[in-house]
Short mmCIF file of C-alpha atoms in Angstrom, two decimals:
data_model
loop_
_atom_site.label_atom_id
_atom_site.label_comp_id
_atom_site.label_asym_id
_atom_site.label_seq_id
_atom_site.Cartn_x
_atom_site.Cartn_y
_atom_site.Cartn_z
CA UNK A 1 14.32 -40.44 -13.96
CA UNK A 2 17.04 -39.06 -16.62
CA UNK A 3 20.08 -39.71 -16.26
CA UNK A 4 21.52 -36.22 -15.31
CA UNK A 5 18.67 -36.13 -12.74
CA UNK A 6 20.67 -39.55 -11.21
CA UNK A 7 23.85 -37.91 -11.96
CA UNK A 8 22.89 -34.64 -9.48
CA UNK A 9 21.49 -37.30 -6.94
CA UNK A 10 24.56 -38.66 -6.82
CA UNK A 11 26.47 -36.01 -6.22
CA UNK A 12 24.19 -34.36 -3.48
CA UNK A 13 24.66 -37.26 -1.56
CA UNK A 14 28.57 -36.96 -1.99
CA UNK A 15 28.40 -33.30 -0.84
CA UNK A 16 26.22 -34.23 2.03
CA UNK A 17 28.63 -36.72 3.18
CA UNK A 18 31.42 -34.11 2.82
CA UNK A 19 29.77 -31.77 4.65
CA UNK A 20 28.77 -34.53 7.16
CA UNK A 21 32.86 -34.96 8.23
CA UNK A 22 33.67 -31.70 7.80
CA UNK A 23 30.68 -30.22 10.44
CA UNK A 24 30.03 -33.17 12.76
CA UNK A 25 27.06 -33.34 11.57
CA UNK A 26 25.28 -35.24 8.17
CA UNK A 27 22.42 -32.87 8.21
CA UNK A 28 21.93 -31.41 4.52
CA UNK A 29 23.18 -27.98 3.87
CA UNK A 30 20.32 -24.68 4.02
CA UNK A 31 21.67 -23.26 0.53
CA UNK A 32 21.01 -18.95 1.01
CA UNK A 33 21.18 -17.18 -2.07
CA UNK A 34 22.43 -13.02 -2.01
CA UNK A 35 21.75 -11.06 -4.74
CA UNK A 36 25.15 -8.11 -4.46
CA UNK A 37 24.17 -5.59 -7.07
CA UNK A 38 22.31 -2.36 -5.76
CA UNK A 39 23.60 -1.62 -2.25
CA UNK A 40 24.48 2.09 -1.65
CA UNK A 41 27.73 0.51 -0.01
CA UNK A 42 29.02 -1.34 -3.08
CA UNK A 43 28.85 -5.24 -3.69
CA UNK A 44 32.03 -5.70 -1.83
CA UNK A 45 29.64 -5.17 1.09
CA UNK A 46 27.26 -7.63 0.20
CA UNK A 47 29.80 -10.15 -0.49
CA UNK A 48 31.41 -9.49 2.60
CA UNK A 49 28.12 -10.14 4.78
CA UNK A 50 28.10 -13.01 2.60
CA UNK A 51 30.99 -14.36 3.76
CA UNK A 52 31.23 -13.84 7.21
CA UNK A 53 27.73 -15.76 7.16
CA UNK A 54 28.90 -18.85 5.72
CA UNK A 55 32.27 -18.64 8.18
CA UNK A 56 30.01 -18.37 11.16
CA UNK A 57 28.47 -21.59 10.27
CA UNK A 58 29.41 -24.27 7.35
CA UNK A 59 26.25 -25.94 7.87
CA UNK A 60 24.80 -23.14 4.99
CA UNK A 61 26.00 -22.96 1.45
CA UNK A 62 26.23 -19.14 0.50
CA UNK A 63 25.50 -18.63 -3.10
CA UNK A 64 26.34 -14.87 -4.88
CA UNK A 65 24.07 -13.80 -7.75
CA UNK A 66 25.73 -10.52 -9.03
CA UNK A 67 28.82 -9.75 -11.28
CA UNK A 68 31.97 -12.09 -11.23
CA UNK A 69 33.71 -11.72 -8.26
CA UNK A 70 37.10 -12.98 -6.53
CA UNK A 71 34.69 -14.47 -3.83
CA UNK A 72 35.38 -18.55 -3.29
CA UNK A 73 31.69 -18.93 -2.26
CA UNK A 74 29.77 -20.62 -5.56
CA UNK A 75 28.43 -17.76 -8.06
CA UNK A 76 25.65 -16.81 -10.10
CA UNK A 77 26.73 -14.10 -12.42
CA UNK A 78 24.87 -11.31 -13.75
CA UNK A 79 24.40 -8.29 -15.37
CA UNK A 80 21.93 -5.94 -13.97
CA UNK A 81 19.44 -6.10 -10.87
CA UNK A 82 16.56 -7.38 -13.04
CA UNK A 83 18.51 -9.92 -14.19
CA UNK A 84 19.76 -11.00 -10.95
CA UNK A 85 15.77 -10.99 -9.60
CA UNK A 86 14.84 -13.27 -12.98
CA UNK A 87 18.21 -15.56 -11.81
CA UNK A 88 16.80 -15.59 -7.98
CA UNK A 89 13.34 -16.97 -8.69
CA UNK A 90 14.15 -19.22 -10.84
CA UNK A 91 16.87 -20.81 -8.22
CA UNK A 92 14.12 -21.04 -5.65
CA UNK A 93 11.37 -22.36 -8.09
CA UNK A 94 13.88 -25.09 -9.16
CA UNK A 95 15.13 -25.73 -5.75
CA UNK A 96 18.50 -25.25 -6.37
CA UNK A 97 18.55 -22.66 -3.35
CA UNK A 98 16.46 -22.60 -0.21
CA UNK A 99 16.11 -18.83 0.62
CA UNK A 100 17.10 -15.65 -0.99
CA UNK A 101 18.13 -12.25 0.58
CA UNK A 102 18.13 -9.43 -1.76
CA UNK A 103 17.07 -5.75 -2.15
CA UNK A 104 14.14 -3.71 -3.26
CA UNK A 105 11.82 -6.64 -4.38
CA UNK A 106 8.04 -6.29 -5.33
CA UNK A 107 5.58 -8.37 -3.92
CA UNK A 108 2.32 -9.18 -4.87
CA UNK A 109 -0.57 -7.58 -2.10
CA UNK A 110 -1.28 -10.53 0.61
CA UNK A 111 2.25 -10.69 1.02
CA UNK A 112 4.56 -8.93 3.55
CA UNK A 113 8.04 -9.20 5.02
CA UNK A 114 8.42 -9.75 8.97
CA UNK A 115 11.45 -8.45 10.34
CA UNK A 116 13.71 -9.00 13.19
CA UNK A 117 15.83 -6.54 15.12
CA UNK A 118 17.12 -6.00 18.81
CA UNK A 119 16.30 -3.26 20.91
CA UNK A 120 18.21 -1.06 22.54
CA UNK A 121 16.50 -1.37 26.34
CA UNK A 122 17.54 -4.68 27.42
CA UNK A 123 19.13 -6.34 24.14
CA UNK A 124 16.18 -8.43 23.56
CA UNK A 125 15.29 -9.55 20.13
CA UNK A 126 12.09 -9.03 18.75
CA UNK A 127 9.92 -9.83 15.49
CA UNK A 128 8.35 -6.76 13.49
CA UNK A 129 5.12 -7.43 11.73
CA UNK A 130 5.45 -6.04 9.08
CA UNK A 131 8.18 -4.07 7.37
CA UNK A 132 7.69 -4.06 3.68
CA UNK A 133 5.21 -5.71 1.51
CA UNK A 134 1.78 -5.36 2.13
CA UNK A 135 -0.85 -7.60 3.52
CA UNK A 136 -3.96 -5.86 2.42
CA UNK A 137 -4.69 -2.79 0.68
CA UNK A 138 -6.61 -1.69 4.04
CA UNK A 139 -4.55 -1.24 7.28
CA UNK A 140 -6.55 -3.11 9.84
CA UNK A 141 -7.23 -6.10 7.99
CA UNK A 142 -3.41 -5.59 7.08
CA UNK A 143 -2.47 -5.33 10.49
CA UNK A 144 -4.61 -8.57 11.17
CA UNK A 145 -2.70 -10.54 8.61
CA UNK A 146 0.07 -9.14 9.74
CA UNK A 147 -0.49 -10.28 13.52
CA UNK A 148 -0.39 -14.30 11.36
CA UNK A 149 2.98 -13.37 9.50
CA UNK A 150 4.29 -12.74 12.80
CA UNK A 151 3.06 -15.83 14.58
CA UNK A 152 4.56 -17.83 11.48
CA UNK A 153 7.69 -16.67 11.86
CA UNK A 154 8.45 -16.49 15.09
CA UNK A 155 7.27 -20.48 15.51
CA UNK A 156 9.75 -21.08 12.64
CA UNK A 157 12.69 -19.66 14.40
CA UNK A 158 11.80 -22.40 17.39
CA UNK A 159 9.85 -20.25 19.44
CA UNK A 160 6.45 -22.10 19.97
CA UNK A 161 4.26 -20.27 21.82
CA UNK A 162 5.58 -16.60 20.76
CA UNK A 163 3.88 -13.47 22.72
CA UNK A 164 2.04 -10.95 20.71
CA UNK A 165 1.38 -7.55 21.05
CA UNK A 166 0.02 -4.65 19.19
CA UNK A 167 1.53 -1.35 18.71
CA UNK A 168 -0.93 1.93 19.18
CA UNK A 169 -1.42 2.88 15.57
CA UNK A 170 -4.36 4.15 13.99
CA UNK A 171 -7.00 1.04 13.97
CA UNK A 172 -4.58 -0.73 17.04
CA UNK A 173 -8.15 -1.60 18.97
CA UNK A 174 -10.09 -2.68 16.22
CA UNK A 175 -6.86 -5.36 15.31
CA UNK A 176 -7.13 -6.18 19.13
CA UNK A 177 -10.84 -7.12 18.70
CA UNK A 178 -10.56 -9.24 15.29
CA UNK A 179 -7.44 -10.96 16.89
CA UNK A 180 -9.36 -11.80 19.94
CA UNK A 181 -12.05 -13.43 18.35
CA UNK A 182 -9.82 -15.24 16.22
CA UNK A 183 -8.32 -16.58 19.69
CA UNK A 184 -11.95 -17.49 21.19
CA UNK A 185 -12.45 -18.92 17.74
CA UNK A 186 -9.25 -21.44 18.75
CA UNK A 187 -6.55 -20.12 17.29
CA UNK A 188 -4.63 -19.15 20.21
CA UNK A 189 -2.58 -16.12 20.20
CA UNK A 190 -0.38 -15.67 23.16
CA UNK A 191 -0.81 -11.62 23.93
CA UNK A 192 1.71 -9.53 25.94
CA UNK A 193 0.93 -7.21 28.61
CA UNK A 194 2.50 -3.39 28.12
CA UNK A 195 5.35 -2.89 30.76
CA UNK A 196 3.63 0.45 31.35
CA UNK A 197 1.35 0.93 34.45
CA UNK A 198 -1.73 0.32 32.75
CA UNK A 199 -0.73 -3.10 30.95
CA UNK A 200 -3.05 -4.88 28.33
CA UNK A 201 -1.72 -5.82 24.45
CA UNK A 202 -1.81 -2.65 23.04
CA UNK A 203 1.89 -1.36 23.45
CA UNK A 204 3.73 1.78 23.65
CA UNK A 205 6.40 3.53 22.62
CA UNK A 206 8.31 2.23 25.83
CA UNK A 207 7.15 -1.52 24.69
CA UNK A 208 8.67 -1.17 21.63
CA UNK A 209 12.70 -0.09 23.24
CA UNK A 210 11.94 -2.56 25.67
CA UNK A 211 10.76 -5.55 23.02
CA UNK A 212 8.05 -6.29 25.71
CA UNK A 213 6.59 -8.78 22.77
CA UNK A 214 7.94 -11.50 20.96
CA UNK A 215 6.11 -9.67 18.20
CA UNK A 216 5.22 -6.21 17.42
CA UNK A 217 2.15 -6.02 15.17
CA UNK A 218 1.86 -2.65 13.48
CA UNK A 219 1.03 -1.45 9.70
CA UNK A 220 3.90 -2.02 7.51
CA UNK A 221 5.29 1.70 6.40
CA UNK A 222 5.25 2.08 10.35
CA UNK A 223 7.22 -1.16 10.54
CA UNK A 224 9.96 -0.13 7.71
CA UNK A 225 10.36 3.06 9.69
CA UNK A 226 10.81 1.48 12.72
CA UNK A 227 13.48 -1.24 10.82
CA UNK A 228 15.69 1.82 9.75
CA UNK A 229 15.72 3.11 13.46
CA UNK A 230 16.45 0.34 14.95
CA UNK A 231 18.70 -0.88 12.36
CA UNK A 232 21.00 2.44 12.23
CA UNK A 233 20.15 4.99 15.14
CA UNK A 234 23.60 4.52 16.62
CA UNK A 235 25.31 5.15 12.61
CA UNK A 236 23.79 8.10 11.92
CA UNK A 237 21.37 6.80 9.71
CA UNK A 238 23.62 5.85 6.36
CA UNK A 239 24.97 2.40 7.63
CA UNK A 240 22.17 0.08 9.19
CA UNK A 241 24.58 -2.08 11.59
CA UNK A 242 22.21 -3.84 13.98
CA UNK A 243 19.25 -6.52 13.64
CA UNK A 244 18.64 -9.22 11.06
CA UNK A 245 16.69 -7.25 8.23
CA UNK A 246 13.44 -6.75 6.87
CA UNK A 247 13.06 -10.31 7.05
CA UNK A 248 11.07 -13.29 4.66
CA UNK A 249 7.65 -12.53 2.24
CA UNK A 250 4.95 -14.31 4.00
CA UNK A 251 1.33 -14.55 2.39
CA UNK A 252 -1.05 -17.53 2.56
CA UNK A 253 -0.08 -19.96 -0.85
CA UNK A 254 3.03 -17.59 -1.85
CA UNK A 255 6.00 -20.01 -1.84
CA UNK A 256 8.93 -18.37 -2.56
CA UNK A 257 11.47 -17.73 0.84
CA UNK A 258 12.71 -13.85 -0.51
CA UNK A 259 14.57 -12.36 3.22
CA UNK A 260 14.78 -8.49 2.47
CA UNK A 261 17.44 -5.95 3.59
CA UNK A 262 17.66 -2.82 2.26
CA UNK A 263 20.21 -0.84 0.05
CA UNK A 264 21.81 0.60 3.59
CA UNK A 265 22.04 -2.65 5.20
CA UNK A 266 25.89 -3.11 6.13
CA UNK A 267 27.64 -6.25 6.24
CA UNK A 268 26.86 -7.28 9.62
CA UNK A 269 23.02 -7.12 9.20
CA UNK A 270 23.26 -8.67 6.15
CA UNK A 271 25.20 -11.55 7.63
CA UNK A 272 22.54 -12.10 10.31
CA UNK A 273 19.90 -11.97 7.37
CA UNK A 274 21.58 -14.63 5.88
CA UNK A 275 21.54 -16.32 9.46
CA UNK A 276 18.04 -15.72 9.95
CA UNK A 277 16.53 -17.01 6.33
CA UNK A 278 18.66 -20.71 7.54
CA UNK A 279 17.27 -20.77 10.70
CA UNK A 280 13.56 -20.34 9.30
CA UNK A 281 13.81 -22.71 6.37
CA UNK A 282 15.24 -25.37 9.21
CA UNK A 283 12.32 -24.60 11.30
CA UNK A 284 10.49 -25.79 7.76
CA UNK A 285 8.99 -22.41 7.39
CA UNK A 286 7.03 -23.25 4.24
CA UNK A 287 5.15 -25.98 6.15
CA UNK A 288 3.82 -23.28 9.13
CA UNK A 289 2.69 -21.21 6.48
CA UNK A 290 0.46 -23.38 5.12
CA UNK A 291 -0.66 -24.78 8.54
CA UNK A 292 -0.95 -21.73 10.44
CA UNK A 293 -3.30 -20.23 7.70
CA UNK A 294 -5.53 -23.31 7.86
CA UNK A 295 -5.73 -23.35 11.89
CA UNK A 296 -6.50 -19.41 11.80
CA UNK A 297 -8.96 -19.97 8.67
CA UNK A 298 -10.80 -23.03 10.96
CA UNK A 299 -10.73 -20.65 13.72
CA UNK A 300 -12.27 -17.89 11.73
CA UNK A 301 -9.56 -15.71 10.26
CA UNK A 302 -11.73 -15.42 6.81
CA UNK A 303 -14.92 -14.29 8.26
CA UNK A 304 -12.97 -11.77 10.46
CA UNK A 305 -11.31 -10.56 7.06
CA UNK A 306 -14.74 -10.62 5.29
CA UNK A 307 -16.70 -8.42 7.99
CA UNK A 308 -14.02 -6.17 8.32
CA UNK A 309 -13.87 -5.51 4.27
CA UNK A 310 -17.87 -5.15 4.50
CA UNK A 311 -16.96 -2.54 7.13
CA UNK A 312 -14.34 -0.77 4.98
CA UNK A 313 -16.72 -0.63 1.32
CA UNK A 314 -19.50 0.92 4.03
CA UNK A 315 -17.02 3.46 4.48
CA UNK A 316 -15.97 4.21 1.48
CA UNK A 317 -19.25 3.73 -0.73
CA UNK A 318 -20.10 1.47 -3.48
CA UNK A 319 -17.54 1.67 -6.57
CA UNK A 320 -17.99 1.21 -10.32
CA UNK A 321 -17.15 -2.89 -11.12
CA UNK A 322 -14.44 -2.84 -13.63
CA UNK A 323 -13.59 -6.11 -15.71
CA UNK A 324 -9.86 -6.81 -16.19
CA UNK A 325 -8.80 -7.09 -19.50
CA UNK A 326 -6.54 -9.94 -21.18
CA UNK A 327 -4.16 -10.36 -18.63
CA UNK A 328 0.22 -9.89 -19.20
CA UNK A 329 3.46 -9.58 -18.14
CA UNK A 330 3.77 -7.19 -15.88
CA UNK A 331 7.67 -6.27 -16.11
CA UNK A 332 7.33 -2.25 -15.47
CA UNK A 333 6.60 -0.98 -12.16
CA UNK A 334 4.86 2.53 -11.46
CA UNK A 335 5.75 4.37 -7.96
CA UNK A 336 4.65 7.49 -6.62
CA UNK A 337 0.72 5.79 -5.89
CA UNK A 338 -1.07 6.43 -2.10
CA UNK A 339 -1.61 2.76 -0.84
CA UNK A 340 -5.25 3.68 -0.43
CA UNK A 341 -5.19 4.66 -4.13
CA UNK A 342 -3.63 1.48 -5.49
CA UNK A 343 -6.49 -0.63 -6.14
CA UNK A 344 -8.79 2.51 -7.74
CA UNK A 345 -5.48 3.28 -9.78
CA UNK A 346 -5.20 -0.61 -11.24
CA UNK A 347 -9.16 -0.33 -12.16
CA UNK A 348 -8.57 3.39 -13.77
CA UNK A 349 -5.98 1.42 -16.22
CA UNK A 350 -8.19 -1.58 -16.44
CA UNK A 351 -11.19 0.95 -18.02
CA UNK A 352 -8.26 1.92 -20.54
CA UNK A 353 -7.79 -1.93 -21.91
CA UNK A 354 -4.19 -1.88 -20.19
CA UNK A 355 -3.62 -5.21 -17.57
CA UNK A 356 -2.64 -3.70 -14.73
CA UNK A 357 -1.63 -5.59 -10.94
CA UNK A 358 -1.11 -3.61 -7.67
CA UNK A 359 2.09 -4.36 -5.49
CA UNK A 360 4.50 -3.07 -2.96
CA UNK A 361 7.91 -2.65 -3.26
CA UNK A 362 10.66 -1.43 -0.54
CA UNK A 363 9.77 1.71 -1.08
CA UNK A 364 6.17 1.97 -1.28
CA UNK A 365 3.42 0.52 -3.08
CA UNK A 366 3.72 0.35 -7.24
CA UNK A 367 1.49 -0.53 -10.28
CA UNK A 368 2.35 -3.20 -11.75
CA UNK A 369 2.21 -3.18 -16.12
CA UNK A 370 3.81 -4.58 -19.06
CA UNK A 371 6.76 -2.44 -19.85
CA UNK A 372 6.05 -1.80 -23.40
CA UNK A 373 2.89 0.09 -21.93
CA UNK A 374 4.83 2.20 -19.20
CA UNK A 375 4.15 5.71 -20.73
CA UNK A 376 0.58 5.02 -21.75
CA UNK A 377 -0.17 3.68 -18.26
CA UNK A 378 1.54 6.45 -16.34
CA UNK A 379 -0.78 8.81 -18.48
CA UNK A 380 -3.50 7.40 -17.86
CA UNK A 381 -2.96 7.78 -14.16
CA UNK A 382 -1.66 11.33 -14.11
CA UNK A 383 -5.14 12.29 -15.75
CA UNK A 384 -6.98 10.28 -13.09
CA UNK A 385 -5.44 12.12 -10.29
CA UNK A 386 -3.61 9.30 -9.04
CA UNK A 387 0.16 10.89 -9.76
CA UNK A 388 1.57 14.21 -10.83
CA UNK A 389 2.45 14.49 -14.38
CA UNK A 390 5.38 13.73 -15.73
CA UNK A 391 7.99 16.70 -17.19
CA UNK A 392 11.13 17.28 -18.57
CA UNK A 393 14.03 18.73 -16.55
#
């Protein structure tokens, strides 16, 4: 071991005593990285979240990743977004934070963000699954992966045997069936019963003001539509004030703890975003992930996910194999691209030589490229169909 490796040892154990007499308590600190540039209501917003997060509870160590600031809570300063994102992942690949909230990120497909608000019925908290991200490039196997995400995190906030329920989307009873014989399979999934008349786990409209389920299963544009209701119907839209955000990434083997909000979230959400990324990576959220995927898996989550993409190529006919060439960087992003398109799109630049990766940012799904090949690639794809041409104002 080096000796500034000893050196930081040391001095994590001095801070954890510290913290020790100044809680009560010798548990270790969660450290919560917040990235502040980019929120339609200014970084003094963020910071302010920030703040009253770490007041509420000095068991977490708030960390700021944004321009300098007269904040006392420990900083990471930056530049630009992109280089607050680059700052971000390599905190949490190093360790040196926990969790990260922050705005706008891209994930890669097979991962999506579950998110947590309260409804207005009876004040009862409830788990959205999903709200950005994207599980799978087709909505019921989505939706199916989705119902997991849910599961994951709900368990991880200390709720053990969370109820599940499905909201009536397009595809609802097909999810209902590959669920269920995930459940016979012996992965059991603890589904809730609609309030209305007629019961059974396919909820309603009602269900969803009510938070009849621990967890609301839908696709996730529905889900980031419902998040901005919920989040800011009594604001008038501009100021989300209520829930806990779009919550953490989960995908089986992605390891990285990024908590979403968006650029609307106001301080109070982002405080409880804050709240809610400690309280998963206490409930060792990274370990559920990988054992909840296995236990599903064993119960026969892959052979669900198989049939059902048999069903979908069926549907759609057989397409044209495309290799992938050398593969890059991919720094640029390219919006504007129908989630049922994405994949088609990535193999329409792949025929062109350029490495291309689908993912989905808060906005909506994006190509992925190397940025030095931006314009070529967003050619390519206006003369496939796949986006309208660029021109000049």
């Amino acid at each position: 071991m080096s000796e500034q490796n000893i050196k930081k040892m040391i001095a994590d154990v001095f801070e954890d005593i510290a913290t020790g007499i100044e809680t009560g308590g010798f548990a270790k600190k969660v450290r919560v990285g917040v990235t502040t540039i980019g929120s339609e209501h200014g970084e003094e917003n963020v910071i302010k979240g920030a703040e009253i997060a770490q007041a509420k509870d000095p068991s977490i160590e708030v960390v700021l990743i944004g321009h300098k600031c007269d904040s006392k809570l420990k900083q990471y300063n930056v530049e630009s977004d992109e280089e607050g994102y680059k700052v971000m992942e390599e905190l949490l690949d190093n360790g040196e934070i926990d969790a990260c909230v922050t705005m706008h990120y891209s994930f890669p497909i097979g991962v999506s963000t579950v998110g947590r608000v309260v409804t207005p019925a009876m004040g009862a908290e409830m788990t959205l699954a999903t709200t950005t991200g994207t599980s799978s490039p087709h909505r019921v196997e989505a939706m199916v992966l989705n119902a997991i995400a849910g599961i994951i995190t709900a368990k991880a906030m200390g709720n053990p045997e969370p109820t599940l329920g499905i909201l009536n989307v397009d595809g609802a009873r097909q999810v209902e069936r590959a669920l269920k014989e995930i459940d016979k399979g012996g992965y059991k999934i603890h589904f809730a019963e609609s309030a209305r008349a007629d019961g059974g786990c396919v909820m309603r409209g009602n269900d969803l003001l009510m938070g009849t389920p621990d967890i609301m299963v839908t696709d996730t544009l529905t889900g980031n539509l419902l998040m901005k209701i919920f989040s800011s119907y009594v604001t008038g839209g501009s100021f989300e004030a209520h829930g806990y955000g779009y919550g953490p990434g989960i995908g089986s083997g992605y390891e990285r703890l990024i908590y979403i909000i968006s650029r609307a979230s106001g301080y109070p959400v982002i405080a409880n975003a804050i709240k809610y990324a400690a309280e998963c990576v206490r409930g060792d959220i990274k370990k559920l992930i990988k054992d909840e995927y296995k236990k599903a898996n064993k119960a026969g989550l892959e052979k669900v996910i198989n049939e059902l993409e048999e069903a979908s190529k069926k549907t759609s006919g057989p397409k044209e194999e495309v290799k992938a060439p050398a593969e890059e960087v991919t720094d640029g992003s390219i919006g504007g691209i129908d989630i049922l398109e994405m994949e088609d799109a990535v193999q329409a630049l792949w025929k062109e030589g350029i490495f291309a990766s689908s993912g989905m940012g808060c906005t909506g799904p994006v190509v992925m490229v190397n940025s030095s090949k931006l314009d070529a690639a967003k050619k390519v794809l206006a003369k496939a169909g796949f986006m309208a041409e660029e021109t000049p104002c």
